[in-house]
Amino acid sequence: QLQLVESGGGLVQPGGSLRLSCAASGFTLDYYFIGWFRQAPGKEREGVSCISSSDGSTYDADSVKGRFTISRDNAKNTVYLQMNGLKPEDTAVYYCVASDLPSDCGTLGSISTALWGQGTQVTVSS
């Protein structure tokens, strides 16, 4: 069974850091385009950070640029999202998404065959 499992979410104070992990099982992430999306109550889903399978190039949304970093460890079949300088507006459920089709961060969330994790809650509050 193909599965993505996120972990690492939690409650953190503004300015703090968290590292989210996305572990794949049943398939190898090496050849997949991976993205982190988030959705807050009452807001549209947002593609936060993405990383390609071909050259490891990354994309970060303007809202997180300079604060979040996406990376992949193919040996561990895991993708990470390092989040620094967290703000209350970063509060959301964060999802890991994977697709073996050519993609970019703008279209990944719309691919019908993309695989989604169950999500992990990130809450930034004092």
CSV table of C-alpha atoms in Angstrom, one decimal, residues 2-83:
chain,number,residue,atom,x,y,z
A,2,LEU,CA,1.3,3.4,-1.0
A,3,GLN,CA,1.4,5.7,1.9
A,4,LEU,CA,2.8,9.0,3.1
A,5,VAL,CA,2.9,9.7,6.9
A,6,GLU,CA,3.6,13.1,8.3
A,7,SER,CA,5.0,13.8,11.7
A,8,GLY,CA,6.6,16.6,13.7
A,9,GLY,CA,3.7,19.0,14.1
A,10,GLY,CA,2.8,20.5,17.4
A,11,LEU,CA,2.4,23.7,19.4
A,12,VAL,CA,5.2,26.3,19.2
A,13,GLN,CA,5.6,29.9,20.3
A,14,PRO,CA,6.0,32.6,17.7
A,15,GLY,CA,9.6,32.7,16.5
A,16,GLY,CA,10.1,29.1,17.2
A,17,SER,CA,11.0,26.2,14.9
A,18,LEU,CA,9.6,22.8,14.0
A,19,ARG,CA,10.7,20.2,11.5
A,20,LEU,CA,8.1,18.2,9.7
A,21,SER,CA,8.8,14.8,8.3
A,22,CYS,CA,7.1,12.9,5.5
A,23,ALA,CA,7.9,9.2,5.3
A,24,ALA,CA,6.9,7.2,2.3
A,25,SER,CA,6.1,3.5,2.4
A,26,GLY,CA,5.2,1.1,-0.4
A,27,PHE,CA,7.1,3.2,-2.9
A,28,THR,CA,10.4,5.1,-3.4
A,29,LEU,CA,10.3,8.9,-3.2
A,30,ASP,CA,13.4,9.3,-5.5
A,31,TYR,CA,11.3,9.8,-8.6
A,32,TYR,CA,8.5,11.8,-7.2
A,33,PHE,CA,7.8,15.5,-7.1
A,34,ILE,CA,7.1,16.3,-3.5
A,35,GLY,CA,5.3,19.2,-1.9
A,36,TRP,CA,4.1,20.5,1.4
A,37,PHE,CA,0.7,22.1,1.4
A,38,ARG,CA,-1.2,23.7,4.3
A,39,GLN,CA,-4.7,24.6,5.0
A,40,ALA,CA,-6.0,26.8,7.8
A,41,PRO,CA,-9.7,27.0,8.8
A,42,GLY,CA,-11.6,29.3,6.5
A,43,LYS,CA,-8.6,29.7,4.1
A,44,GLU,CA,-7.7,28.2,0.8
A,45,ARG,CA,-5.2,25.4,0.6
A,46,GLU,CA,-1.7,26.8,-0.1
A,47,GLY,CA,1.3,25.1,-1.7
A,48,VAL,CA,4.1,26.0,0.8
A,49,SER,CA,7.3,24.3,-0.5
A,50,CYS,CA,8.1,21.8,-3.2
A,51,ILE,CA,11.1,19.9,-4.4
A,52,SER,CA,11.7,18.2,-7.7
A,53,SER,CA,12.9,14.7,-8.3
A,54,SER,CA,15.1,15.5,-11.3
A,55,ASP,CA,17.5,18.1,-10.0
A,56,GLY,CA,16.4,18.7,-6.4
A,57,SER,CA,15.4,22.3,-7.2
A,58,THR,CA,13.0,23.8,-4.7
A,59,TYR,CA,10.2,26.3,-4.7
A,60,ASP,CA,9.0,28.3,-1.7
A,61,ALA,CA,5.8,30.4,-1.5
A,62,ASP,CA,6.5,34.1,-0.8
A,63,SER,CA,4.8,33.7,2.6
A,64,VAL,CA,7.5,31.3,3.8
A,65,LYS,CA,10.5,32.3,1.7
A,66,GLY,CA,13.6,32.6,3.9
A,67,ARG,CA,11.9,30.8,6.8
A,68,PHE,CA,11.0,27.4,5.5
A,69,THR,CA,13.3,24.9,3.8
A,70,ILE,CA,12.3,21.7,2.1
A,71,SER,CA,14.8,18.8,1.7
A,72,ARG,CA,14.8,15.2,0.9
A,73,ASP,CA,16.8,12.2,2.1
A,74,ASN,CA,16.3,9.5,-0.5
A,75,ALA,CA,18.2,7.0,1.6
A,76,LYS,CA,15.6,7.4,4.4
A,77,ASN,CA,12.7,7.7,1.8
A,78,THR,CA,11.7,10.9,3.7
A,79,VAL,CA,11.1,14.5,2.9
A,80,TYR,CA,11.5,17.3,5.5
A,81,LEU,CA,10.2,20.8,6.0
A,82,GLN,CA,12.3,22.8,8.4
A,83,MET,CA,10.2,25.7,9.6
